Coordinates of C-alpha atoms and ligand atoms in Angstrom, one line a residue:
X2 CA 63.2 145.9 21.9
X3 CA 66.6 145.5 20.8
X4 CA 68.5 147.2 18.3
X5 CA 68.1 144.0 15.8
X6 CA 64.1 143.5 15.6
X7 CA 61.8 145.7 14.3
X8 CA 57.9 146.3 14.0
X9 CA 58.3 144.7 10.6
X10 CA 59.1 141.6 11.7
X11 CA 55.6 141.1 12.8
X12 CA 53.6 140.6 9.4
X13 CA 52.5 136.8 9.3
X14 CA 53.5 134.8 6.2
X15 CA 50.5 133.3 4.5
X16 CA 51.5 129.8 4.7
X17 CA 53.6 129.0 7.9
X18 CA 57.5 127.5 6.7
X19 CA 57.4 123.7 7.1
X20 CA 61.0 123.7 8.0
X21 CA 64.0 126.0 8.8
X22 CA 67.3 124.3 7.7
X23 CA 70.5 125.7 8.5
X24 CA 74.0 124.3 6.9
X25 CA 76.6 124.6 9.4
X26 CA 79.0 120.7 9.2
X27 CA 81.2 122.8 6.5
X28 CA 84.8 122.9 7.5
X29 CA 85.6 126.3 7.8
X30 CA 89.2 125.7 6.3
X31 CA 89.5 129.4 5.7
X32 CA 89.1 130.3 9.3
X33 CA 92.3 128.1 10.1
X34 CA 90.4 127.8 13.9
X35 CA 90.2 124.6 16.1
X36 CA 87.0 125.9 17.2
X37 CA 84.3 125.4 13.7
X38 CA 83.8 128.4 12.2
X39 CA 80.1 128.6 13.0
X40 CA 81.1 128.8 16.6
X41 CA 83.0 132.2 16.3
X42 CA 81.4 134.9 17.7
X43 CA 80.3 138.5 16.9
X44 CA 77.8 141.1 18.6
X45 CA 77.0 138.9 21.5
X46 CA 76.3 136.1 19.3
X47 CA 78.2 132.9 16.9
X48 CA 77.3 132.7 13.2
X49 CA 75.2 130.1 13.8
X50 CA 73.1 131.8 16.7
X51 CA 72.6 134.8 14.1
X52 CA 71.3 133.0 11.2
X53 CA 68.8 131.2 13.7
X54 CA 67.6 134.4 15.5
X55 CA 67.1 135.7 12.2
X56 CA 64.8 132.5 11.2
X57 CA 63.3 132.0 14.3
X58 CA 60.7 134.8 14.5
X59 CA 58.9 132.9 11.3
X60 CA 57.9 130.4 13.3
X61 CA 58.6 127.2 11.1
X62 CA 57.2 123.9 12.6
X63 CA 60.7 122.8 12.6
X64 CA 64.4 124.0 12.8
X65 CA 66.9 121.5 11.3
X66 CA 70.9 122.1 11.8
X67 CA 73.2 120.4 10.0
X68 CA 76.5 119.6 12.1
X69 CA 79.6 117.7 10.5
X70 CA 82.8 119.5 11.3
X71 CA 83.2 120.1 15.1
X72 CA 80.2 118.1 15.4
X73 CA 80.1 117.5 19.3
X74 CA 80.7 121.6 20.1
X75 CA 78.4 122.9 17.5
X76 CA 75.7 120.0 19.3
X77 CA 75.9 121.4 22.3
X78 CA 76.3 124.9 21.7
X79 CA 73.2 124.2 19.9
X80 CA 71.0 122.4 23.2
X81 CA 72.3 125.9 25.0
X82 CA 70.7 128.5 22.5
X83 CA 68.0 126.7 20.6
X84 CA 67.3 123.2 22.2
X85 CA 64.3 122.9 20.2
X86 CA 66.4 122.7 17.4
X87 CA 67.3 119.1 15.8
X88 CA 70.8 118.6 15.0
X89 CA 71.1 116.1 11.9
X90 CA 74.8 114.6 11.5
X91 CA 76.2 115.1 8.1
X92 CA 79.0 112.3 8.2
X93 CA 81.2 113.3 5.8
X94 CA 81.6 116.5 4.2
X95 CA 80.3 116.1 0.5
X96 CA 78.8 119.5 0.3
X97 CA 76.0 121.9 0.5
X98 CA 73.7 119.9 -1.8
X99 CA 74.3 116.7 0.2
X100 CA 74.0 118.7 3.4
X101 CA 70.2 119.9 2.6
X102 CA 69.6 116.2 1.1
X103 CA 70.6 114.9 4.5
X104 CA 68.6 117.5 6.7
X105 CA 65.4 116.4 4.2
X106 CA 65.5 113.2 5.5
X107 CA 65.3 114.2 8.8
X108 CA 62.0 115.7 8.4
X109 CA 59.8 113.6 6.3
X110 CA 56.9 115.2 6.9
X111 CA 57.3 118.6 6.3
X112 CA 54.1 120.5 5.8
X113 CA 54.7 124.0 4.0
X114 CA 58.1 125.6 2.6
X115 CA 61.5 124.9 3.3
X116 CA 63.6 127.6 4.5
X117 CA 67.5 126.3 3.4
X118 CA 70.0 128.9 4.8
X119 CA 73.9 128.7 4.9
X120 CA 75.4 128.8 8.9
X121 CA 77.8 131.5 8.0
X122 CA 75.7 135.1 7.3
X123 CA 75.3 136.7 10.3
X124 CA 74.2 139.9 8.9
X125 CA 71.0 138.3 7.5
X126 CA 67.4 140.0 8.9
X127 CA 64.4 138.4 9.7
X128 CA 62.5 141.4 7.5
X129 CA 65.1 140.5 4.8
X130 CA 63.9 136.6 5.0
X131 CA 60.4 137.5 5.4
X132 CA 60.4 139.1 2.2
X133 CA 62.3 136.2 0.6
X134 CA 59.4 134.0 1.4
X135 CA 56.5 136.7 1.0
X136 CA 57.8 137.3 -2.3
X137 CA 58.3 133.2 -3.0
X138 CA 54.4 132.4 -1.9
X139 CA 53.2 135.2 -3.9
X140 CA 54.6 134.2 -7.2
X141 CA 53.8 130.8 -6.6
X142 CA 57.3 129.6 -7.2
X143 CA 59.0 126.0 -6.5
X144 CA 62.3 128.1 -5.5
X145 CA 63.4 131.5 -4.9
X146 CA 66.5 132.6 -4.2
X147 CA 67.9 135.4 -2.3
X148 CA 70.6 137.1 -4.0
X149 CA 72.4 140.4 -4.0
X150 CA 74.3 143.5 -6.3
X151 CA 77.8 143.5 -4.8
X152 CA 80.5 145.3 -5.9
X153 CA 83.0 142.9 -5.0
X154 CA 81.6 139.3 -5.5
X155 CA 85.3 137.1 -5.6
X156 CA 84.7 133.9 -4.8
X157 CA 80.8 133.8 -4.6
X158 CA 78.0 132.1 -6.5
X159 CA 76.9 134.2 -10.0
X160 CA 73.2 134.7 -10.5
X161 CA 72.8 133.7 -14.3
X162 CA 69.4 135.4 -15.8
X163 CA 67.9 135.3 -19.0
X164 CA 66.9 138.6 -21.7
X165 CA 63.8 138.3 -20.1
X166 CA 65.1 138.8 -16.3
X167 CA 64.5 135.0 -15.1
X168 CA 66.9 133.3 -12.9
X169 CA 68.1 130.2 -15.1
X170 CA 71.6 129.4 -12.7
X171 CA 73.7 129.9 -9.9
X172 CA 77.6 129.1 -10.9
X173 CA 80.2 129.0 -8.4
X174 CA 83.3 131.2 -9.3
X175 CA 85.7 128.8 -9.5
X176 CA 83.5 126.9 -12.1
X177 CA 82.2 130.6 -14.6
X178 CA 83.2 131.4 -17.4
X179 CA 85.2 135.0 -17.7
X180 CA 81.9 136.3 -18.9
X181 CA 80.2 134.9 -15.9
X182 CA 82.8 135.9 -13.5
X183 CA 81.7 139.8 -14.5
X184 CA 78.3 139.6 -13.0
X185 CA 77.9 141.5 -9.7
X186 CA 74.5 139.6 -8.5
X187 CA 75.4 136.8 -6.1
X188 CA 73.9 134.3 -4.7
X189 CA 73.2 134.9 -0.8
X190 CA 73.2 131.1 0.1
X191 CA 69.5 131.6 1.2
X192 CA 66.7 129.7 -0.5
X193 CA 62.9 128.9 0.4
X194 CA 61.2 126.3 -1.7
X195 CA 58.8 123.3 -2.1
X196 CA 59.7 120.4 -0.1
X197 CA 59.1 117.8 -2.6
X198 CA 60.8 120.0 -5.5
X199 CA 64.0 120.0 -3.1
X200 CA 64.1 116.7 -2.2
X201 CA 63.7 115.2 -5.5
X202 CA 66.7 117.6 -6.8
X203 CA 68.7 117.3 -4.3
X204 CA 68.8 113.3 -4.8
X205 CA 70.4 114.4 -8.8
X206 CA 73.1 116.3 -7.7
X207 CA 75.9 115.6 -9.3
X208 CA 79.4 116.7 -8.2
X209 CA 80.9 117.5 -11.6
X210 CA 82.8 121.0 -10.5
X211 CA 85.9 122.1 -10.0
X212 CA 85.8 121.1 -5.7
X213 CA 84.1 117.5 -6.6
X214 CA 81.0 118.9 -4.5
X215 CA 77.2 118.1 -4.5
X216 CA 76.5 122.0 -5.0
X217 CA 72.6 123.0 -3.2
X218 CA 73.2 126.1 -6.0
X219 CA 72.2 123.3 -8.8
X220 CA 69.0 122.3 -7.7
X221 CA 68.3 126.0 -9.4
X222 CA 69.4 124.8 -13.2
X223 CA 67.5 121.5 -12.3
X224 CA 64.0 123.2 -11.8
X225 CA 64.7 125.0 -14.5
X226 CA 65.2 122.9 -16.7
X227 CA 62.2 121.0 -15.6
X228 CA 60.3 124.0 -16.6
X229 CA 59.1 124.8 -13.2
X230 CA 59.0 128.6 -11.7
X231 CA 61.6 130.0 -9.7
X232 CA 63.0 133.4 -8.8
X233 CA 65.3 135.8 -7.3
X234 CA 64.8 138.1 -4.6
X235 CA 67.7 140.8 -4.4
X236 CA 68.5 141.5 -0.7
X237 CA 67.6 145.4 -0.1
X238 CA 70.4 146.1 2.1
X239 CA 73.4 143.8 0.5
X240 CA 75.3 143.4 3.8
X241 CA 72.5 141.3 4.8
X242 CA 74.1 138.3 2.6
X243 CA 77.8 139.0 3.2
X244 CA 78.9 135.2 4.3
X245 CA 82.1 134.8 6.9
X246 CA 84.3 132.5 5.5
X247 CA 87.9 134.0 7.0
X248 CA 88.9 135.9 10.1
X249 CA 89.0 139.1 8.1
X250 CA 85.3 138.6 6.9
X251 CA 84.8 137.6 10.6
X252 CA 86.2 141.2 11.5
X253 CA 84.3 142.9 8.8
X254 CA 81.0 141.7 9.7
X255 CA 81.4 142.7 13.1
X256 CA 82.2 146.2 12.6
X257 CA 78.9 146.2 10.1
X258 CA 76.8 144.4 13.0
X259 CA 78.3 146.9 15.1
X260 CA 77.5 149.9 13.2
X261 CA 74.0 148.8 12.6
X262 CA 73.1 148.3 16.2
X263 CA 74.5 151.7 16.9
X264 CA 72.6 153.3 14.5
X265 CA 69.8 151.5 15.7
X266 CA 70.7 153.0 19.3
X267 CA 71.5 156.7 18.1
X268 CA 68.1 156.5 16.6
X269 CA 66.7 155.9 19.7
X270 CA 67.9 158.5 21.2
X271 CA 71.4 157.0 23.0
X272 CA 74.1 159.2 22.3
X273 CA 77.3 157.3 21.5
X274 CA 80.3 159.8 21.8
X275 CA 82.5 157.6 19.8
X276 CA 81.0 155.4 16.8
X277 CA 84.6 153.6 16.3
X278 CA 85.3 152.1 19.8
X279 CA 81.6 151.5 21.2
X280 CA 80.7 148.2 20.9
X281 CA 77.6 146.8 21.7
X282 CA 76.5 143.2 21.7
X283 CA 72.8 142.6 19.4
X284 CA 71.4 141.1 23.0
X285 CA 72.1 144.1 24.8
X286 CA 69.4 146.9 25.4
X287 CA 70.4 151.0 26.2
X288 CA 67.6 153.4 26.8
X289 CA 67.4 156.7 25.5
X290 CA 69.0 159.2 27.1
X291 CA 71.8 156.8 28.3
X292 CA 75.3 157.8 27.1
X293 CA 78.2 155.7 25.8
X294 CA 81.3 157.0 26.2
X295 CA 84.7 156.0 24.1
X296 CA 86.2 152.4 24.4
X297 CA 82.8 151.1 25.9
X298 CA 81.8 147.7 25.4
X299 CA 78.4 146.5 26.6
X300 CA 77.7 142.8 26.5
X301 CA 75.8 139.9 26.5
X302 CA 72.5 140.5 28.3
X303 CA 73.1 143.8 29.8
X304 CA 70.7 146.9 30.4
X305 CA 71.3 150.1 30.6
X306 CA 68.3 152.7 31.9
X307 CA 68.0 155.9 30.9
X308 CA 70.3 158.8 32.1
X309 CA 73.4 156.2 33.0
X310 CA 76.7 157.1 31.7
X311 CA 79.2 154.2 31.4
X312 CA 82.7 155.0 30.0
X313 CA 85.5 155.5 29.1
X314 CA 87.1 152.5 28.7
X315 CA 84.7 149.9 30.4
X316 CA 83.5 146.5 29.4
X317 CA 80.2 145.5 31.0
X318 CA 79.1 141.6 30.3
X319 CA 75.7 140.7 31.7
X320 CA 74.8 143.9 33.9
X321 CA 72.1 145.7 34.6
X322 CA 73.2 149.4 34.8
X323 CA 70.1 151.7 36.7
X324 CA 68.8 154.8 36.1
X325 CA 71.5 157.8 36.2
X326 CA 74.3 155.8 37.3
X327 CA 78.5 156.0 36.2
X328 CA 80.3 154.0 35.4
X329 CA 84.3 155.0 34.8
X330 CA 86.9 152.4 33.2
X331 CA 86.3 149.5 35.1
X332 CA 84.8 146.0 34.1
X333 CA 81.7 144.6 35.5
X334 CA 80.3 141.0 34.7
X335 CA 77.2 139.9 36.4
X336 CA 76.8 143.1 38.4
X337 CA 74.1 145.3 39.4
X338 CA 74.4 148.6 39.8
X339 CA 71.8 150.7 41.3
X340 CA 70.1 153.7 40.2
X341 CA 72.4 156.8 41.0
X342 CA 75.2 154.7 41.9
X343 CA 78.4 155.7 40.8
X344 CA 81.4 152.6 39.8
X345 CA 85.0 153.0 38.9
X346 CA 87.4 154.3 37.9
X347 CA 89.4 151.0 38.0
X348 CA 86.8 148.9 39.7
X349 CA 86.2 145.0 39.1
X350 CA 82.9 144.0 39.9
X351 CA 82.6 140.5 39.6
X352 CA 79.4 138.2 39.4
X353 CA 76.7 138.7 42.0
X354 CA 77.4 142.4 42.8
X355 CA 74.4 144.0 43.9
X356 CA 74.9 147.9 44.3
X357 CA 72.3 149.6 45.9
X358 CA 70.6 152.9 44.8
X359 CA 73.4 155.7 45.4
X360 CA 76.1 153.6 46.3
X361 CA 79.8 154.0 45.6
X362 CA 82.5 151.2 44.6
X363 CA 85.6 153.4 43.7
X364 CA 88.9 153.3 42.8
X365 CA 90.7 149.6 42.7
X366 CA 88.0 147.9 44.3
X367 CA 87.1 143.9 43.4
X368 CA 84.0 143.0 44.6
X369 CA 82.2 139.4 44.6
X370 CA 78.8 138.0 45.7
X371 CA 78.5 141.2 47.4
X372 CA 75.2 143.0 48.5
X373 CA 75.9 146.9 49.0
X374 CA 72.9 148.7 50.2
X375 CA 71.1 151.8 49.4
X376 CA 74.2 154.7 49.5
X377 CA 76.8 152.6 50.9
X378 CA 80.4 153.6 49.6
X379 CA 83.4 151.3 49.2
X380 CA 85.9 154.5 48.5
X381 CA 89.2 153.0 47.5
X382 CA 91.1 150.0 47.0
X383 CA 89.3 146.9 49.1
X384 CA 88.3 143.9 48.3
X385 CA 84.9 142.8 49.0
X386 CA 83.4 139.3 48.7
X387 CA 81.1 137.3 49.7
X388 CA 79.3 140.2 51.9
X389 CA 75.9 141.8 52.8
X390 CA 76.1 145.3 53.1
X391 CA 74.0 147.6 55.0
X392 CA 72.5 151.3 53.7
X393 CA 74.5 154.1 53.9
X394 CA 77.8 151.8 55.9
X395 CA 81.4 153.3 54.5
X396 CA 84.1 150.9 54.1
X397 CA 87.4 152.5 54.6
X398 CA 90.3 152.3 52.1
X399 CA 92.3 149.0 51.8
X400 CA 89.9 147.1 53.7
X401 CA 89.9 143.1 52.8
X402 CA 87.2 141.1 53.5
X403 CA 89.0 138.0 54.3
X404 CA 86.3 135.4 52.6
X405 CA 88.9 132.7 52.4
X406 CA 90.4 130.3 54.7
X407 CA 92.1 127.8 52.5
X408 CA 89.8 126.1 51.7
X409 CA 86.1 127.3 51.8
X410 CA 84.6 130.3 51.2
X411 CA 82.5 132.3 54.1
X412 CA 80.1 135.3 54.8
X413 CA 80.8 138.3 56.2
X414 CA 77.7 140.8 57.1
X415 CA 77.8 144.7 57.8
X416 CA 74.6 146.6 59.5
X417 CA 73.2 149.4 58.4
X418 CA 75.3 153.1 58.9
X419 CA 78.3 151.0 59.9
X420 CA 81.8 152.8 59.7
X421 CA 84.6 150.1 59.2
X422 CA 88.0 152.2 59.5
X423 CA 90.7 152.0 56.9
X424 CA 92.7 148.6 56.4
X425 CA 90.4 146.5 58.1
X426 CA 90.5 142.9 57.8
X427 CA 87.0 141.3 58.4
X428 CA 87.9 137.6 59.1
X429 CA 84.7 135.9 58.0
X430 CA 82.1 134.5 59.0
X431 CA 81.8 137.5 60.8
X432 CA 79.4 140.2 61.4
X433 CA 79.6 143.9 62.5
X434 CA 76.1 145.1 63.9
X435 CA 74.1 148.3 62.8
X436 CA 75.9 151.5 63.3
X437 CA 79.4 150.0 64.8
X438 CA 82.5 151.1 64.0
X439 CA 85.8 149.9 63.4
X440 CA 89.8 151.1 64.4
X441 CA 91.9 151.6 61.5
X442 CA 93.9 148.8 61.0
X443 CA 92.0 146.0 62.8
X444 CA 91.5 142.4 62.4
X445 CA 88.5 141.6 63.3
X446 CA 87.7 137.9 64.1
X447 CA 84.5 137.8 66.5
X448 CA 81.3 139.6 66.1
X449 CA 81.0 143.3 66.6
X450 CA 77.4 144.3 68.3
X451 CA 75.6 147.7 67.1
X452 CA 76.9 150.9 68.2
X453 CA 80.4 149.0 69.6
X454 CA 84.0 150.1 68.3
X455 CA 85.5 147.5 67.6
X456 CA 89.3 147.6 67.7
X457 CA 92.0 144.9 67.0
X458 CA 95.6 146.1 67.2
X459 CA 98.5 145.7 69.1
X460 CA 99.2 148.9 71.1
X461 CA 102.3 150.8 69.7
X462 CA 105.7 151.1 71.0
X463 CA 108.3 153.8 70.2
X464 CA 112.0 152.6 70.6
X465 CA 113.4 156.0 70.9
X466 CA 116.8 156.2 69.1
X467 CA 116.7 153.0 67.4
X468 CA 117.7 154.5 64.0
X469 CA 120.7 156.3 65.4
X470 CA 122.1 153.6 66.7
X471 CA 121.0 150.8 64.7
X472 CA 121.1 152.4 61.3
X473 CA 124.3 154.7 62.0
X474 CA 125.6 156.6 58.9
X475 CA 122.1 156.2 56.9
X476 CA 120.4 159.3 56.0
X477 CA 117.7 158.8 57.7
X478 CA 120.1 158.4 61.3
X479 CA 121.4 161.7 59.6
X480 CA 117.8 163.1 59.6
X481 CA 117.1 162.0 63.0
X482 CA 120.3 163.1 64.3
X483 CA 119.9 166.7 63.0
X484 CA 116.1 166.6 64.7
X485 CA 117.9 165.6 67.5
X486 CA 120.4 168.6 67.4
X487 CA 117.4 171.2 66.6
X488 CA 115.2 169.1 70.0
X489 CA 118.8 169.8 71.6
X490 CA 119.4 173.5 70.9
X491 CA 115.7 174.3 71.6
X492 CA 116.1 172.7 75.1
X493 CA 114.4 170.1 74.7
X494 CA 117.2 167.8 76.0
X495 CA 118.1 164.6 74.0
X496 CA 115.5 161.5 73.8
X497 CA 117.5 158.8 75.0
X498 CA 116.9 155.1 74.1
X499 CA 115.7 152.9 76.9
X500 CA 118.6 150.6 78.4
X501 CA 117.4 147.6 77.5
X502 CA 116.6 147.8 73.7
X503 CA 117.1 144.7 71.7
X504 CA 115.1 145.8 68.9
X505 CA 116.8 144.1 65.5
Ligands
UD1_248 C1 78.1 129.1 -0.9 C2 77.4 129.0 -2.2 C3 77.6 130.3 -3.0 C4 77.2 131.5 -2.3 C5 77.9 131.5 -0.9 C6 77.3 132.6 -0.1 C7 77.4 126.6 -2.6 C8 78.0 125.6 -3.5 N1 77.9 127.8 -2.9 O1 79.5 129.2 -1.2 O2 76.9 130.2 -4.2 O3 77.5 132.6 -3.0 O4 77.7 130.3 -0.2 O5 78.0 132.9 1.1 O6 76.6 126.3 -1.8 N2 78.2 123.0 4.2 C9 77.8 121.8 4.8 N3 78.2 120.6 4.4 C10 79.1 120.5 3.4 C11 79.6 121.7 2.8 C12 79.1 123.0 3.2 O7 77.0 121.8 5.8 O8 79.5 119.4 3.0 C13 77.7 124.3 4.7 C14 78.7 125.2 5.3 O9 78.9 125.0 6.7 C15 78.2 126.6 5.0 C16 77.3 126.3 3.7 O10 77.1 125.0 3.6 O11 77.3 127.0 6.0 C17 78.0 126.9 2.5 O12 79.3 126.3 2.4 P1 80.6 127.1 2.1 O13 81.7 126.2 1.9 O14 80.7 128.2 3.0 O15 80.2 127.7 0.6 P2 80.7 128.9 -0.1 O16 81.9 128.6 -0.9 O17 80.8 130.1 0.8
CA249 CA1 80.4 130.5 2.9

């Protein structure tokens, strides 16, 4: 389960919604982005994939979205998270009102309730829309309304009721009256009603307001006025119907998202050591018992299992994280890492790293498309790609595997209990057998078979007194000069350089 749903959620509606519409061609002028605003993201997710997951689990026999602004992105952002959906093209921007007209005749045959929500409240919950609609079927109303006590609701929709307590209006700020303007219910921008009864006041929208706008929030007055019922539902947590309009609101909702799937996890029985700078994304799951530590951000699809600590300081985007494994400031994308295994600090696991059970990837290590089996250890600074791995093999410091060549990409493979000495370079496609080892500092180019040692370096040469006389009047011809002396006066005689030197 993830920190979003909720048993709740599971109640069937008595009559199954005809149609989910979403609004999403606005503009988003206030976001001042090239990218439309329902496209931005928070908590794993964009506005527009929040306001769907929250709609989705009512099953409606149809999911409209209305694109206009950033049309071609939104469409296909839309075939990648909900390609059932069916994207209706609002052509030019002549507001909410025409938006839902538009989306209405897109589904002519809608059977059951229309679900109308705004793109742009990503804090909405399905248990919060459930009871919108519960609440709607059981009054037998033509149009209820979600709506909400704020304290601060600038620039949002007024809910106008009568003595009695009946919604009669919805009037946009910029078009109330001072006395109007001091009313603290808003409108949400979420409304369920009767097919027909939207479509036929939809088509009298006027646009006689201060923005020139066909307004969905009229169709309210209309109904009203034509006598038939319709309500208001207040929102029981009010950040459920906080909209997103600029990038502050855009930073505001994600610190409530945030805190709210946090809570969700503390409750669980995750401890979080610091609220503030944990972030985790609505998609991903943390068992109980797992422990966040400051600056962690866990992402996308990731799992983390029970036990695991990952932090400080480490983002981890589509992982899976095992049982009682670490994870210490380092980044990981794509990455598995084994139950027990320990990651970091300052390691860069990069997509298709598979860490085995009780393995080790240390200190400024980069690893890609790499298998590491059960308890194998890359210690310290190497970079492996494109590599199988062996259990229980040790990869000394600084080695490379050389995937590389220019211009393609090639395999390297290391056998099980295999010791590869430090600064190795493993010139793939190569592969070192089951238990060999190699010298520090080799290249290796050609296959090494089990149990060999493989080693790769020139043999070394010491041109005795070089620095003295090459490198006169340095200290360090100074330094080797007084060894000298010491060598000397311990009778050791003087080293002196072969006759033929013409080291540079
Ligand atoms: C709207 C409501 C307001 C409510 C608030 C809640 C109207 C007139 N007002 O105001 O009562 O309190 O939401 O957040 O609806 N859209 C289109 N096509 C258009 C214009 C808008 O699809 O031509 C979409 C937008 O993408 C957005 C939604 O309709 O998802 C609402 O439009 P927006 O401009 O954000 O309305 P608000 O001023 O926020
Ligand atoms: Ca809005």
């Amino acid at each position: 389960m993830t920190p979003q749903e909720s048993t709740a959620d599971a109640a069937p509606l008595s009559m199954p919604l005809g149609a989910v519409v979403v609004l999403a061609a606005g503009q988003g002028t206030r976001m001042r982005s090239s990218t439309p605003k329902v496209l931005h993201e928070l908590g794993g997710r964009s506005l527009l994939g929040h306001v769907l997951a929250a709609a989705a689990p009512l099953g409606a026999a149809a999911t409209v979205v209305v694109v206009g602004a950033g049309r071609e992105a939104v469409e296909q952002h839309l075939a990648a998270i909900a390609p059932d959906a069916l994207p209706v093209l609002q052509a030019e921007q002549r507001g909410s009102g025409h938006a839902a007209a538009v989306a209405l005749e897109a589904v002519p045959e809608v059977d059951g309730p229309v679900l109308l929500l705004n793109g742009d409240a990503p804090l909405l919950r399905t248990e919060t829309v459930r009871t919108l609609v519960s609440e709607h079927q059981r009054a037998g109303n033509v149009l209820t309304v979600l709506t909400a006590d704020v304290h601060d609701p600038t620039g949002l929709g007024r809910i106008v009721r009568d003595d009695a307590g009946g919604v009669r209006a919805i009037v946009e700020e910029r078009d109330a009256t001072d006395a109007q303007r001091q009313i603290r219910e808003i409108n949400a921008g979420v409304y369920v009603g009767d097919a027909a009864a939207m479509r036929r006041t939809l088509a009298q929208l006027g646009s006689d307001n201060d923005q020139g706008e066909q307004y969905v929030t009229d169709i309210l007055a209309l109904l009203v006025a034509e006598g038939a019922p319709v309500g208001g539902v207040r929102a029981g947590d009010p950040d459920d119907v906080l909209g997103c309009n600029d990038r502050r609101e855009l930073a505001a909702r994600r610190r409530t998202l945030n805190d709210r799937v946090l809570d969700a996890l503390m409750v669980s029985g995750v401890t979080i050591v610091d609220p503030q700078t944990t972030w985790v994304d609505v998609t991903a799951e943390v068992a109980p018992d797992a422990v966040l530590q400051p600056g962690t951000q866990v992402q996308g699809a990731t799992t983390i299992a029970s036990g695991a600590v990952v932090g400080p300081d480490t983002t981890l985007l589509d992982c899976e994280v095992g049982e009682g494994a670490s994870v210490v400031r380092s980044h990981c994308q794509l990455a598995v890492i084994g139950a027990r295994a320990t990651v970091g600090p300052f390691s860069y696991l990069r997509p298709g790293t598979e860490l085995g059970a009780g393995g080790k990837i240390g200190a400024y290590v980069e690893t890609k498309n790499a298998q590491i089996g059960e308890g194998s250890k890359v210690p310290h600074l190497s970079y492996v790609g494109d590599a199988t791995i062996g259990r229980g093999a040790n990869i000394g410091a600084a080695t490379v595997f050389v995937n590389y060549d220019g211009v393609a990409k090639h395999q390297t493979t290391i056998g099980d209990e295999v010791r590869i000495g430090s600064d190795t370079m493993l010139v793939a496609p190569v592969t070192v057998g089951d238990g060999a080892y190699t010298a520090a500092g080799s290249v290796i180019t050609v296959d090494v078979p089990p149990g060999a040692m493989a080693v790769a370096r020139s043999p070394q040469r010491n041109v005795a007194g070089w620095v003295r006389r090459r490198r006169s009047g340095t200290p360090a011809a100074r330094a080797a000069e007084a060894a000298e002396g010491r060598a000397e006066a311990d009778g050791k005689g003087r080293t002196e350089a072969p006759a033929a030197d013409t080291e540079q």
